[in-house]
Short mmCIF file of C-alpha atoms in Angstrom, two decimals:
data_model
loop_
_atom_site.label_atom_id
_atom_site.label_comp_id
_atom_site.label_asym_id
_atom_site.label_seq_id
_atom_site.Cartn_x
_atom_site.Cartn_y
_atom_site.Cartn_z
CA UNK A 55 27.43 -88.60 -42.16
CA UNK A 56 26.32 -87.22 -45.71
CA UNK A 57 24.51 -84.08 -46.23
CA UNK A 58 21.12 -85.27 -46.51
CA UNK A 59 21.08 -87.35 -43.19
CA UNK A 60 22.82 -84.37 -41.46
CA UNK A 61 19.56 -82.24 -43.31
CA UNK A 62 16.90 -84.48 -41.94
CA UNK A 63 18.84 -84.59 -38.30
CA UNK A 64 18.34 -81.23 -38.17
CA UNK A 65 15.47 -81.21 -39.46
CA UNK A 66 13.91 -77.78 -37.72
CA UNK A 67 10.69 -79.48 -36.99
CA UNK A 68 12.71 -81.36 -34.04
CA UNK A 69 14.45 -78.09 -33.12
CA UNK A 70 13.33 -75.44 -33.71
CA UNK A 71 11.27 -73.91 -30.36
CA UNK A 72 7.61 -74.77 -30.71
CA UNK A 73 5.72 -71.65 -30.84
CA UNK A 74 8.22 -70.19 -33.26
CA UNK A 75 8.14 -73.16 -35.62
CA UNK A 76 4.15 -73.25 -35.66
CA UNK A 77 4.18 -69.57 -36.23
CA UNK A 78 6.74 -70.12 -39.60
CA UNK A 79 5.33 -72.70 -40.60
CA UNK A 80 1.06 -71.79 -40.74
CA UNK A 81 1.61 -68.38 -41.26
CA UNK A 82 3.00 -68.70 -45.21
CA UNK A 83 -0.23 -71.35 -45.25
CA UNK A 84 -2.79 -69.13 -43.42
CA UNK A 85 -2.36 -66.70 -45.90
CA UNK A 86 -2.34 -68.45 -48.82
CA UNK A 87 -5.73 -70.62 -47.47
CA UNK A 88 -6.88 -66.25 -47.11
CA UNK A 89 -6.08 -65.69 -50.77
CA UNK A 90 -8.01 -69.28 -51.58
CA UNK A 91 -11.09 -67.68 -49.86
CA UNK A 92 -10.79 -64.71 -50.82
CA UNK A 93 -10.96 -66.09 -54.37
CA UNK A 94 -13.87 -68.53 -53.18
CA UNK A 95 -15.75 -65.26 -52.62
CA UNK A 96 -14.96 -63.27 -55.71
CA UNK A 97 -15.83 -66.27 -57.89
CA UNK A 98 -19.16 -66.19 -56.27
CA UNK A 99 -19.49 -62.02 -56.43
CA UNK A 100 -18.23 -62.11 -59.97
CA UNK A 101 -21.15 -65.08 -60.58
CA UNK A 102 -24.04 -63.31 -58.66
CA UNK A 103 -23.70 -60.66 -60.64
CA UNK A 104 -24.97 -62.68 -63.63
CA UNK A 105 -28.22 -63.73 -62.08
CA UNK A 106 -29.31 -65.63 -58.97
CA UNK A 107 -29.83 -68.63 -60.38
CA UNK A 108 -26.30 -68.46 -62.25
CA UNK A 109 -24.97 -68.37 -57.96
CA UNK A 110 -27.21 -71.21 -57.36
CA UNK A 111 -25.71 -73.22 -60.00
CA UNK A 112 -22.69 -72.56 -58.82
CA UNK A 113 -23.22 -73.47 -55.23
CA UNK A 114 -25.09 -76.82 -56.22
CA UNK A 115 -22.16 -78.03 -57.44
CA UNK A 116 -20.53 -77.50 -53.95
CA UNK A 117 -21.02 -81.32 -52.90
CA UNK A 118 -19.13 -82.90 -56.16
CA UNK A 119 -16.52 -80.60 -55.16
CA UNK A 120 -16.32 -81.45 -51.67
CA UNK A 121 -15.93 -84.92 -52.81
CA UNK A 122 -12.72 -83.82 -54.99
CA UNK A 123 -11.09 -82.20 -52.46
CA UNK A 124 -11.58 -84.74 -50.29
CA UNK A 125 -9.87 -87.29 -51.86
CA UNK A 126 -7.09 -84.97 -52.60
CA UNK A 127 -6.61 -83.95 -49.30
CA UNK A 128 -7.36 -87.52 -48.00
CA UNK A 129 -4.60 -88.89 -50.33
CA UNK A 130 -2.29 -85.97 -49.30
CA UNK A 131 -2.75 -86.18 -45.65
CA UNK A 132 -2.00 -90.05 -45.51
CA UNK A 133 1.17 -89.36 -47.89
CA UNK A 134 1.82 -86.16 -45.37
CA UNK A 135 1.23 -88.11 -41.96
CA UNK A 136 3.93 -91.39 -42.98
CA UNK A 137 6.57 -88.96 -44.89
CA UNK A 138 6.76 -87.08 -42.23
CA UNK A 139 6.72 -89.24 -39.78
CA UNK A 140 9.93 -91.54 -41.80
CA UNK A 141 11.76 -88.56 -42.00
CA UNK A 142 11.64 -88.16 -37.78
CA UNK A 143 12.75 -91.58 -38.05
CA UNK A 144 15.42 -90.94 -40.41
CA UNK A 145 14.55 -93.23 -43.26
CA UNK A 146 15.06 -90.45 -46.33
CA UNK A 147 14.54 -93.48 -48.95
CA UNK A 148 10.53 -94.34 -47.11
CA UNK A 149 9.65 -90.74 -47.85
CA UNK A 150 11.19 -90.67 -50.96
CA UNK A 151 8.67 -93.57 -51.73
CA UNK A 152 5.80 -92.42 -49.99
CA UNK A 153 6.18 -88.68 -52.45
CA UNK A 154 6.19 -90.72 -55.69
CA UNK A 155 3.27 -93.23 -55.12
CA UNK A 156 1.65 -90.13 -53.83
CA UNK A 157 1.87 -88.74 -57.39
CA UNK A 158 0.75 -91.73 -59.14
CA UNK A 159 -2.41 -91.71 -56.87
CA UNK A 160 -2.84 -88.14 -57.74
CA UNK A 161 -3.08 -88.67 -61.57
CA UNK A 162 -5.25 -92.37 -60.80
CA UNK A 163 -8.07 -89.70 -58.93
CA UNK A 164 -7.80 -87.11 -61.57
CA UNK A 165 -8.74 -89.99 -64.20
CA UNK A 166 -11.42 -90.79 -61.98
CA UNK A 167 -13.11 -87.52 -61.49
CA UNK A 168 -13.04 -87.54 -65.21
CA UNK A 169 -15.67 -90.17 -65.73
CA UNK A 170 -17.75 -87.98 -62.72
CA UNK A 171 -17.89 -85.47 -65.06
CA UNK A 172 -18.96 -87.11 -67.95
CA UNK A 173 -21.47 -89.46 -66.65
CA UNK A 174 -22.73 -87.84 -63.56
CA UNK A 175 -23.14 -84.44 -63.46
CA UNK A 176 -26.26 -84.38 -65.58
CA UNK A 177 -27.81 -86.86 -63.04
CA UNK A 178 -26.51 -84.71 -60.25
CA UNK A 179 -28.32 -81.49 -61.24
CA UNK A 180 -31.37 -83.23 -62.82
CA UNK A 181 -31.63 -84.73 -58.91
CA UNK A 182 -32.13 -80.89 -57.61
CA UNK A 183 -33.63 -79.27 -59.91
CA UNK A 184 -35.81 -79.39 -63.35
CA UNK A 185 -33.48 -80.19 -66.36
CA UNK A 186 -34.51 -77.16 -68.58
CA UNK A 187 -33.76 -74.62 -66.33
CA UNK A 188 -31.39 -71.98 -66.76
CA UNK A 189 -29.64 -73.49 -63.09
CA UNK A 190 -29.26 -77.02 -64.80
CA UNK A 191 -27.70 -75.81 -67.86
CA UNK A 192 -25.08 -73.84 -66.38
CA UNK A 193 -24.57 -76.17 -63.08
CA UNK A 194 -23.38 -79.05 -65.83
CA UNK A 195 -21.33 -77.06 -67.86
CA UNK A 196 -19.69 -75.63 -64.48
CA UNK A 197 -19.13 -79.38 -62.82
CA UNK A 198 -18.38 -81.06 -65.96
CA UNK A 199 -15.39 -78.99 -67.05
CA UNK A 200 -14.62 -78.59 -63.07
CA UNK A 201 -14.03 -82.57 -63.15
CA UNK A 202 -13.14 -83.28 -66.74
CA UNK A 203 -9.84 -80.80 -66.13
CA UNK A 204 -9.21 -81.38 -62.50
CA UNK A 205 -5.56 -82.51 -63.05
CA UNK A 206 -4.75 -79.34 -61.77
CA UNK A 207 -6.60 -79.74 -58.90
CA UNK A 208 -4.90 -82.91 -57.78
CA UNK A 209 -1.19 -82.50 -58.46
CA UNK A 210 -1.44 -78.55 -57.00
CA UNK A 211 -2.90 -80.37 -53.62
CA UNK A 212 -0.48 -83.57 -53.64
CA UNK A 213 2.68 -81.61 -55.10
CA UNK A 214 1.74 -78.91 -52.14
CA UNK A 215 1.72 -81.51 -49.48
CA UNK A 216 5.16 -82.65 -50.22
CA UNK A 217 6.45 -79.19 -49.61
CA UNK A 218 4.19 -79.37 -46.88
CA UNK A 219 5.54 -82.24 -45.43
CA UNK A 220 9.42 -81.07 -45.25
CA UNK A 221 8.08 -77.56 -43.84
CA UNK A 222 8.49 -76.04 -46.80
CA UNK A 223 5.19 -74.01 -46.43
CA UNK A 224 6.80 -70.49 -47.68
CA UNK A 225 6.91 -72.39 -51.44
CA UNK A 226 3.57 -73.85 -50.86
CA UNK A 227 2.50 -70.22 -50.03
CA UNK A 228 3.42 -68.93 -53.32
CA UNK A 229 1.93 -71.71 -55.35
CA UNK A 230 -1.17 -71.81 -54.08
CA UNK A 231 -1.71 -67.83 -53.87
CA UNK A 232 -0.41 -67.17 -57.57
CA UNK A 233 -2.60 -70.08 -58.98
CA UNK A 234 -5.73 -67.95 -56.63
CA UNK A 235 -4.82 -64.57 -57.84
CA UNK A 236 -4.69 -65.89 -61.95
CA UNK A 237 -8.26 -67.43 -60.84
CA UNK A 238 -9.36 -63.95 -59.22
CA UNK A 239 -7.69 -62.17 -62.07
CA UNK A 240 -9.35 -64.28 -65.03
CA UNK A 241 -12.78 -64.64 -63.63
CA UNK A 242 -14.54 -61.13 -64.85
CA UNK A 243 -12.61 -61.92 -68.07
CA UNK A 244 -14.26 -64.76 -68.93
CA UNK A 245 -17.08 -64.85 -67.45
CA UNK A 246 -18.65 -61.12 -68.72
CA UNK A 247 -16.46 -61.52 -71.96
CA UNK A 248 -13.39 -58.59 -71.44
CA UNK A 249 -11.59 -57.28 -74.75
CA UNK A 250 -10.69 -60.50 -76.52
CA UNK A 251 -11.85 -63.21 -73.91
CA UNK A 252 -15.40 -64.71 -74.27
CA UNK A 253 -18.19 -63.92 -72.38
CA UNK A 254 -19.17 -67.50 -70.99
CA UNK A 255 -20.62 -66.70 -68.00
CA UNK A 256 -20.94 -69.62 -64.91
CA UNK A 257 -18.52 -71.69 -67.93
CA UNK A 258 -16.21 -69.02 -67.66
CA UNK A 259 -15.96 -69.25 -63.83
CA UNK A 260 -14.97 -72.98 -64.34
CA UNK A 261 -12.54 -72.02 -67.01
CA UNK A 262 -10.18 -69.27 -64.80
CA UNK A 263 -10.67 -72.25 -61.48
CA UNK A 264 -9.10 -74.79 -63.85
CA UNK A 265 -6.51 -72.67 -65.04
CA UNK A 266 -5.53 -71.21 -61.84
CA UNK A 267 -5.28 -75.02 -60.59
CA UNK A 268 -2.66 -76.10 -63.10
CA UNK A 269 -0.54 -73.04 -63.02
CA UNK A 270 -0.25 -73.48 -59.69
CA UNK A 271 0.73 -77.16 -59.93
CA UNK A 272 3.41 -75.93 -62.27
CA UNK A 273 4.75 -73.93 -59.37
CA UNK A 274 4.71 -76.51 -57.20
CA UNK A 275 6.27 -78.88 -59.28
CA UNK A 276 9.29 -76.57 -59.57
CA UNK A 277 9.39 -75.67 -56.09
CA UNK A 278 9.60 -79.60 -55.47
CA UNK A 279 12.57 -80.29 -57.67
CA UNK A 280 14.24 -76.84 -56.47
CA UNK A 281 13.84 -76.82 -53.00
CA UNK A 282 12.91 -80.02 -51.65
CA UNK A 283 15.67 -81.96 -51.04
CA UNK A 284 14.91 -84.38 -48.41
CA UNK A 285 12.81 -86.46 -50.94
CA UNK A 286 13.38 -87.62 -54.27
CA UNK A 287 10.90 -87.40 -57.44
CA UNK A 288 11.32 -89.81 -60.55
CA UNK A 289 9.12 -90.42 -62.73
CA UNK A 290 10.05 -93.63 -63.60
CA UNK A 291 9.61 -94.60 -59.81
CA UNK A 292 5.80 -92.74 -60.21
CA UNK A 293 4.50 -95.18 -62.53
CA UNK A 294 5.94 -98.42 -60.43
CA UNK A 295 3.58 -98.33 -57.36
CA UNK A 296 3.95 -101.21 -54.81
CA UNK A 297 0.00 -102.35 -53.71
CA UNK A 298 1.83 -102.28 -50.00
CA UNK A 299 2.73 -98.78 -50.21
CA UNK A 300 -0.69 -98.03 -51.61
CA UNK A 301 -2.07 -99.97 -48.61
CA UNK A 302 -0.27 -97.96 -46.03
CA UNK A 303 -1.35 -94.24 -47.19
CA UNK A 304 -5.14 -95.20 -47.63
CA UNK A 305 -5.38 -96.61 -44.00
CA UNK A 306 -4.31 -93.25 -42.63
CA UNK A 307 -5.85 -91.59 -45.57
CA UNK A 308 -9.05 -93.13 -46.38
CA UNK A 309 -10.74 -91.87 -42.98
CA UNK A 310 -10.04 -88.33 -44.65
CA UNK A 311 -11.87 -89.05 -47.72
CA UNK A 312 -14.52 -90.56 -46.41
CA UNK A 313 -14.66 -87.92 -43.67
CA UNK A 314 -14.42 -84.59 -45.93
CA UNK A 315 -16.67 -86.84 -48.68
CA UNK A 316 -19.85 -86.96 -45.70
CA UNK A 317 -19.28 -83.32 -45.89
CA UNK A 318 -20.75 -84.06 -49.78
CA UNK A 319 -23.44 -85.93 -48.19
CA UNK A 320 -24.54 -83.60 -45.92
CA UNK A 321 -24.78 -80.53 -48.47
CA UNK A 322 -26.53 -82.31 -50.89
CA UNK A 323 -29.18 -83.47 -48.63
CA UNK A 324 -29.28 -79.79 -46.48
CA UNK A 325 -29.93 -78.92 -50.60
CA UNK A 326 -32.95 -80.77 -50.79
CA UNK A 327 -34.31 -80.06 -46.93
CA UNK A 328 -33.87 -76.27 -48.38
CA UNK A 329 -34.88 -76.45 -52.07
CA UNK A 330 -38.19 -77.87 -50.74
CA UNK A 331 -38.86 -74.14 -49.31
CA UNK A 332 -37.09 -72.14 -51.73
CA UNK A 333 -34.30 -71.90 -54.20
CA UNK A 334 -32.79 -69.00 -52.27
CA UNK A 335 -32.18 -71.01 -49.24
CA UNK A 336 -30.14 -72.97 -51.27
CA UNK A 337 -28.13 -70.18 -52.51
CA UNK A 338 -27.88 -68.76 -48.74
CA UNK A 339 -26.53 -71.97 -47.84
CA UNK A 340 -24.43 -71.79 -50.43
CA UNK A 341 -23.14 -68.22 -49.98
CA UNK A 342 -22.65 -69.31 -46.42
CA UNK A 343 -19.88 -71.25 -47.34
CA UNK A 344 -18.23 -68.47 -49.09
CA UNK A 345 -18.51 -66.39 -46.28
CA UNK A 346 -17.15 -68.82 -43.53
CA UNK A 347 -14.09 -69.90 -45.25
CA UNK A 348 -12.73 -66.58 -43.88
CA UNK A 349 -12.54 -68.05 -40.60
CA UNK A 350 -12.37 -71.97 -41.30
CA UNK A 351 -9.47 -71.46 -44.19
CA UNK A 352 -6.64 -70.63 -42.06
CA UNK A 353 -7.21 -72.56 -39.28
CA UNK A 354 -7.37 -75.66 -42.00
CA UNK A 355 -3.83 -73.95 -42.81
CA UNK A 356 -2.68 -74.03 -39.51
CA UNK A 357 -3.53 -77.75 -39.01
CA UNK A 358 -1.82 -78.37 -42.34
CA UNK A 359 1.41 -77.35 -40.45
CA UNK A 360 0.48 -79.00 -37.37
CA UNK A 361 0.31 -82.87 -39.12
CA UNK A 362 4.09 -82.33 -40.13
CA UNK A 363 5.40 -80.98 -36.96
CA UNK A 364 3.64 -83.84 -34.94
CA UNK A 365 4.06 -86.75 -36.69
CA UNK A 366 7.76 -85.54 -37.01
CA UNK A 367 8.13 -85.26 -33.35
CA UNK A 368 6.20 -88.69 -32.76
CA UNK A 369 8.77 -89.98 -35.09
CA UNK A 370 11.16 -88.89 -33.08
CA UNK A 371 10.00 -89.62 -29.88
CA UNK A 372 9.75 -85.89 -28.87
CA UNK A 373 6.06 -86.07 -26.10
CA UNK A 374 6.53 -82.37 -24.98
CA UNK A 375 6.75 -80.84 -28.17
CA UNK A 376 3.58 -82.99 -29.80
CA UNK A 377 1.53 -81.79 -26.92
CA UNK A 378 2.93 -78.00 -27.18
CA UNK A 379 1.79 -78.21 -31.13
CA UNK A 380 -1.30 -79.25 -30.15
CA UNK A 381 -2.51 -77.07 -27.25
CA UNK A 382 -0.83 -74.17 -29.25
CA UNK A 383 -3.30 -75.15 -32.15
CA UNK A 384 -6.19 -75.08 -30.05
CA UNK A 385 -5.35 -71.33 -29.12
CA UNK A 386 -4.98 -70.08 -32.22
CA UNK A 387 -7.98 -71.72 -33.83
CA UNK A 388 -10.23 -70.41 -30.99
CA UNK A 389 -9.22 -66.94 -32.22
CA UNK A 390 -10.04 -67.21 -35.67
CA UNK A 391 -13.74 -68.95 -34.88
CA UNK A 392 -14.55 -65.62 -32.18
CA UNK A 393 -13.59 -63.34 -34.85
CA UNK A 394 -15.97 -65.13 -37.07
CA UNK A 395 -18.37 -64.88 -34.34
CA UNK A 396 -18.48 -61.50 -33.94
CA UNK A 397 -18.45 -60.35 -37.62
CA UNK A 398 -21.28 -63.14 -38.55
CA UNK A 399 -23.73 -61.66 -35.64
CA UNK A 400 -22.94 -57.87 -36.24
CA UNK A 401 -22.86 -58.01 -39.83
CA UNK A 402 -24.65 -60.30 -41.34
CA UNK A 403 -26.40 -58.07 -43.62
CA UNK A 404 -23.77 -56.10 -44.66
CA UNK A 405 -21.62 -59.69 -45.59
CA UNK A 406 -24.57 -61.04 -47.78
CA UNK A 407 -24.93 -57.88 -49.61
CA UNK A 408 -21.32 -58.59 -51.10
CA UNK A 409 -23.47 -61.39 -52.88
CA UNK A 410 -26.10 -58.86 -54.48
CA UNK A 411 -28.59 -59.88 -52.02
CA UNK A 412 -32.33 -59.44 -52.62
CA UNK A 413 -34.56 -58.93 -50.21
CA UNK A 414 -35.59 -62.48 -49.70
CA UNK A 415 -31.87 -63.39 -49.35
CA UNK A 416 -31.48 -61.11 -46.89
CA UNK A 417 -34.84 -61.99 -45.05
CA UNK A 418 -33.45 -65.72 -44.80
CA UNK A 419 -29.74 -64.87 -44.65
CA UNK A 420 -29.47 -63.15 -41.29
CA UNK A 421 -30.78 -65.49 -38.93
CA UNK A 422 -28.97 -68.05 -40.83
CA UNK A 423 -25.62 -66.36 -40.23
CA UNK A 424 -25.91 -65.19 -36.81
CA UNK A 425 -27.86 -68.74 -35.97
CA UNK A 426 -24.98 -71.14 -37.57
CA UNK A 427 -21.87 -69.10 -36.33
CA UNK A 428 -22.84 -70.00 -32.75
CA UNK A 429 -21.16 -73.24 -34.18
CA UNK A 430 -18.01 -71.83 -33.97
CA UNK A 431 -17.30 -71.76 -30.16
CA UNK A 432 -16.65 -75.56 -30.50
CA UNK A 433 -15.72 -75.58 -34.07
CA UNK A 434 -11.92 -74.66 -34.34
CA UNK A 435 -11.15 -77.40 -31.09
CA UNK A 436 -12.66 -80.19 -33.05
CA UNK A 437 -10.51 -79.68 -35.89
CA UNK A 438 -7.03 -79.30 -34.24
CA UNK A 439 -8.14 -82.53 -32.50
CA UNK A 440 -9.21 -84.32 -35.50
CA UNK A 441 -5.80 -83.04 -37.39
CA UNK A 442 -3.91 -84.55 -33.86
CA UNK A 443 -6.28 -87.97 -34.52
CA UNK A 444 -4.79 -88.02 -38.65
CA UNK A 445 -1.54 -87.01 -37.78
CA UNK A 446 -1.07 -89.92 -35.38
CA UNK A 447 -1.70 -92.46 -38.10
CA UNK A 448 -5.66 -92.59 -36.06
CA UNK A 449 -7.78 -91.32 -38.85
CA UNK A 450 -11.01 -93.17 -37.49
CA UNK A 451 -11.63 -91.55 -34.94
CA UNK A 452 -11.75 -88.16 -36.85
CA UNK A 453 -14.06 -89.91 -39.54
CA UNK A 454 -16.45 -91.34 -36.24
CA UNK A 455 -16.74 -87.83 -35.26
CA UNK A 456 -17.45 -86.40 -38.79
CA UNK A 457 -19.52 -88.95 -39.22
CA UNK A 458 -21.66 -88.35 -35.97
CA UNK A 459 -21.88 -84.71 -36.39
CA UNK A 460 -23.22 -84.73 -40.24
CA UNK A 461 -25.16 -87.44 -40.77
CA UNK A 462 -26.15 -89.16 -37.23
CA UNK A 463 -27.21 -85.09 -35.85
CA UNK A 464 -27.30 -82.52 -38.85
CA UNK A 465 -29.26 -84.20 -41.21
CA UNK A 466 -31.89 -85.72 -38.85
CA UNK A 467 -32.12 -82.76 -36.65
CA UNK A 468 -32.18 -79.81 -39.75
CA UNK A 469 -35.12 -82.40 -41.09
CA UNK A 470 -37.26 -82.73 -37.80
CA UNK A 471 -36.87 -78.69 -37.19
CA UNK A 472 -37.64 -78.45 -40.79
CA UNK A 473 -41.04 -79.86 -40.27
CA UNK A 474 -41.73 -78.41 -36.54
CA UNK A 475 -40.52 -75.45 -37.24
CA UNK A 476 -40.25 -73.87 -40.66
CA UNK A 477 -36.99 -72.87 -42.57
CA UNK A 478 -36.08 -70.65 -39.63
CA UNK A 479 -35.58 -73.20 -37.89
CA UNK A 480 -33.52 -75.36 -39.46
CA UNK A 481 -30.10 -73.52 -38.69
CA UNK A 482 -30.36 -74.38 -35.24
CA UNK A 483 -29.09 -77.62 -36.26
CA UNK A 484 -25.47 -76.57 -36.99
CA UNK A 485 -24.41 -75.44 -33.25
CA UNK A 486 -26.44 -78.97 -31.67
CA UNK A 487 -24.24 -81.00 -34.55
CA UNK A 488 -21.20 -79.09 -33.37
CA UNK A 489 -21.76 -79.77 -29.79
CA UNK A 490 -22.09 -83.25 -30.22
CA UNK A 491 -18.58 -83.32 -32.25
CA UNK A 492 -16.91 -81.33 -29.35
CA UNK A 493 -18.35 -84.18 -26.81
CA UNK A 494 -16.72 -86.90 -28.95
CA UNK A 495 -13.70 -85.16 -29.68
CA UNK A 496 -12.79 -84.76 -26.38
CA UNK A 497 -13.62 -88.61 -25.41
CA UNK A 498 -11.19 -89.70 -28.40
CA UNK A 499 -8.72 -87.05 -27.38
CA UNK A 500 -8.35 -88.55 -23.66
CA UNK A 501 -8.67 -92.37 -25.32
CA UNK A 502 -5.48 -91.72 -27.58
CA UNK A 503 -3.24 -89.31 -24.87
CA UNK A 504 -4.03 -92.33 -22.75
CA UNK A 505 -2.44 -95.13 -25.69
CA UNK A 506 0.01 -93.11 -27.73
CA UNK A 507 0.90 -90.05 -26.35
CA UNK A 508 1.39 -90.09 -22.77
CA UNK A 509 3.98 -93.32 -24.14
CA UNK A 510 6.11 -91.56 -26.48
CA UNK A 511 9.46 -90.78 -24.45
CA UNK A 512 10.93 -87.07 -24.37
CA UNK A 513 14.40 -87.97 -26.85
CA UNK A 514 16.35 -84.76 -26.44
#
């Protein structure tokens, strides 16, 4: 047997004990998702602290953004879910494939997003907001270069998913937190103009994000050739895709994208239910998302490590140890949603203020905070079982329930409460959505134990 069959053999996402494997694996990607919110939240500090409006500009911008990560992360997690799964099954030359069209479709959405900045983010803002105001002017120049240079952005998340994908999560670890501290490092330089960098205020916030994003892809690129041995990169191979191949990592894929892409939906249209009261719900909204990527960060890097470790085992026809990943997931995501919990309803004040709150901010704010996080007792459940859905090649369902939760509940209900009951009201929608997606989860939980994982045999 040669050296890389005996490698994926013992692979030690087949035998390693559960618990300890989880633990290794999230941990290096919980705290580098912690360092990407922590830099989420010093962008916005750094940005508040030019004006309100300069923060609102900022957060409009949120849904475009939403849209780019989705399809990087959908793209990822359909490359992710087969490699994965073909190394469990021993076929080193399928992943090998499945890493280098995953490239390719990387640079084919950065050329995309591209065009989205050139032709649509002028559009976008002018949809929100009038076209000579100070929020306009420095949304565009913020989305424009955050698409136009968004390379970075997609080769860091597909280049990060490889390592991902052959547990290499330490390496991901250090490309994604370096490429979030250089962000967190060059933002007050460029934005308030330090020494010899430029004062170029919401610009310069773009300017350190899309810097950070292709240093960090640099990283990632070397920890790919250095470490990660169980596939094979060529570049020659990058630029031959097979329409097949293509095929295969969009239908477990595409669900993503178009799941994480409603999320777009849904902010832009909260946006406009808000904007009709006030601007500064808008930027409370927006400021809200700062805040709960705290919480919602590393249990998205936990269920990074989960898709590996049970598509691996389903691979390999290893039942106990896909059902230990997953209940262990559940346990650990429920902690990280109470401690949200409890810091959103006794300090709600005290976490807006970190925003340069005004009084009116703080007025709205508060109830907002305390009234969303109630959310979070079904919250961190419905993602581990939407990662299980994605990692079993059964991406629908997790796009059904995203789909139900955002735009069948959210959006109607936050509009009806917005009109019966004023923009206090409006928050209430978030734990009724939530609720609903728990309900639904569940029912496609028990549907696909019933089909696929109750019939995978326990291989020893």
């Amino acid at each position: 047997m040669n050296a890389k069959s005996e490698s994926v053999q013992d692979n030690k996402m087949g035998v390693l004990p559960v618990n300890k494997l989880l633990v290794s694996m999230a941990l290096p990607l919980i705290i580098s998702m912690l360092v990407q919110a922590a830099y989420n939240i010093v962008d916005s500090v750094f940005v508040s602290m030019v004006s309100e409006d300069a923060l609102t500009a900022v957060s409009l911008a949120f849904p475009i953004q939403t849209v780019m990560i989705a399809v990087a992360n959908g793209t990822g997690v359909g490359v992710n879910s087969i490699l994965s799964k073909a190394l469990g099954e021993k076929k080193h030359d399928e992943a090998s494939q499945m890493a280098n069209h995953g490239i390719f479709l990387a640079f084919c959405s950065f050329l995309a997003f591209v065009l989205v900045g050139a032709f649509v983010s002028g559009p976008f803002y002018h949809s929100q907001v009038s076209a000579d105001s100070e929020i306009a002017i420095g949304g565009i120049q913020y989305m424009t270069i955050c698409c136009c240079f968004s390379f970075g952005l997609f080769m860091q998340n597909m280049l990060e998913r490889l390592l991902q994908s052959t547990g290499h999560t330490i390496q991901t670890m250090i490309s994604q937190s370096t490429g979030a501290i250089i962000n967190i490092i060059l933002d007050p330089l460029l934005i308030f103009g330090v020494g010899i960098f430029p004062e170029l205020g919401v610009a310069g916030a773009a300017i350190a994000t899309v810097i950070g994003q292709h240093i960090a892809a640099c990283i990632a690129f070397f920890m790919n050739i250095k470490y990660n041995t169980e596939i094979s990169l060529s570049l020659r191979k990058v630029f031959q895709p097979k329409l097949d191949i293509i095929k295969r990592i969009y239908v477990v894929g595409l669900p993503t994208i178009i799941m994480q892409s409603i999320g777009s939906v849904t902010t832009y249209g909260m946006n406009l239910i808000l904007v009709s009261f006030t601007t500064t719900a808008t930027t409370v909204y927006g400021v809200y998302y700062k805040l709960q990527s705290i919480f919602f960060m590393p249990v998205f890097g936990l269920t990074s490590a989960m898709v590996p470790i049970i598509a691996f085992n389903y691979g390999a026809q290893k039942r106990s140890r896909m059902v230990q990943t997953i209940k262990l997931g559940i346990c650990y995501a429920l902690g990280f949603m109470v401690l949200g919990i409890v810091l959103f309803q006794a300090f709600p004040a005290q976490l807006l203020s970190i925003f340069s709150a005004s009084e009116n901010m703080l007025e709205i704010g508060v109830p907002a905070l305390r009234t969303i996080s109630l959310s979070y007792v079904f919250a961190g459940a419905c993602i581990v079982l939407g990662t299980t859905f994605q990692a079993l090649g059964n991406g629908v369902y997790s796009m059904v329930v995203s789909f139900g939760r955002q735009i069948v509940v959210l959006l109607p209900v936050a509009y009806l409460l917005s009109k019966v009951g004023g923009l206090s009201a409006i928050w209430w929608a978030f734990p009724i959505a939530e609720l609903m997606s728990m309900a639904l989860s569940l029912y496609f939980f028990l549907r696909i134990y019933r089909k696929v994982i109750r019939n995978v045999p326990d291989v020893a």
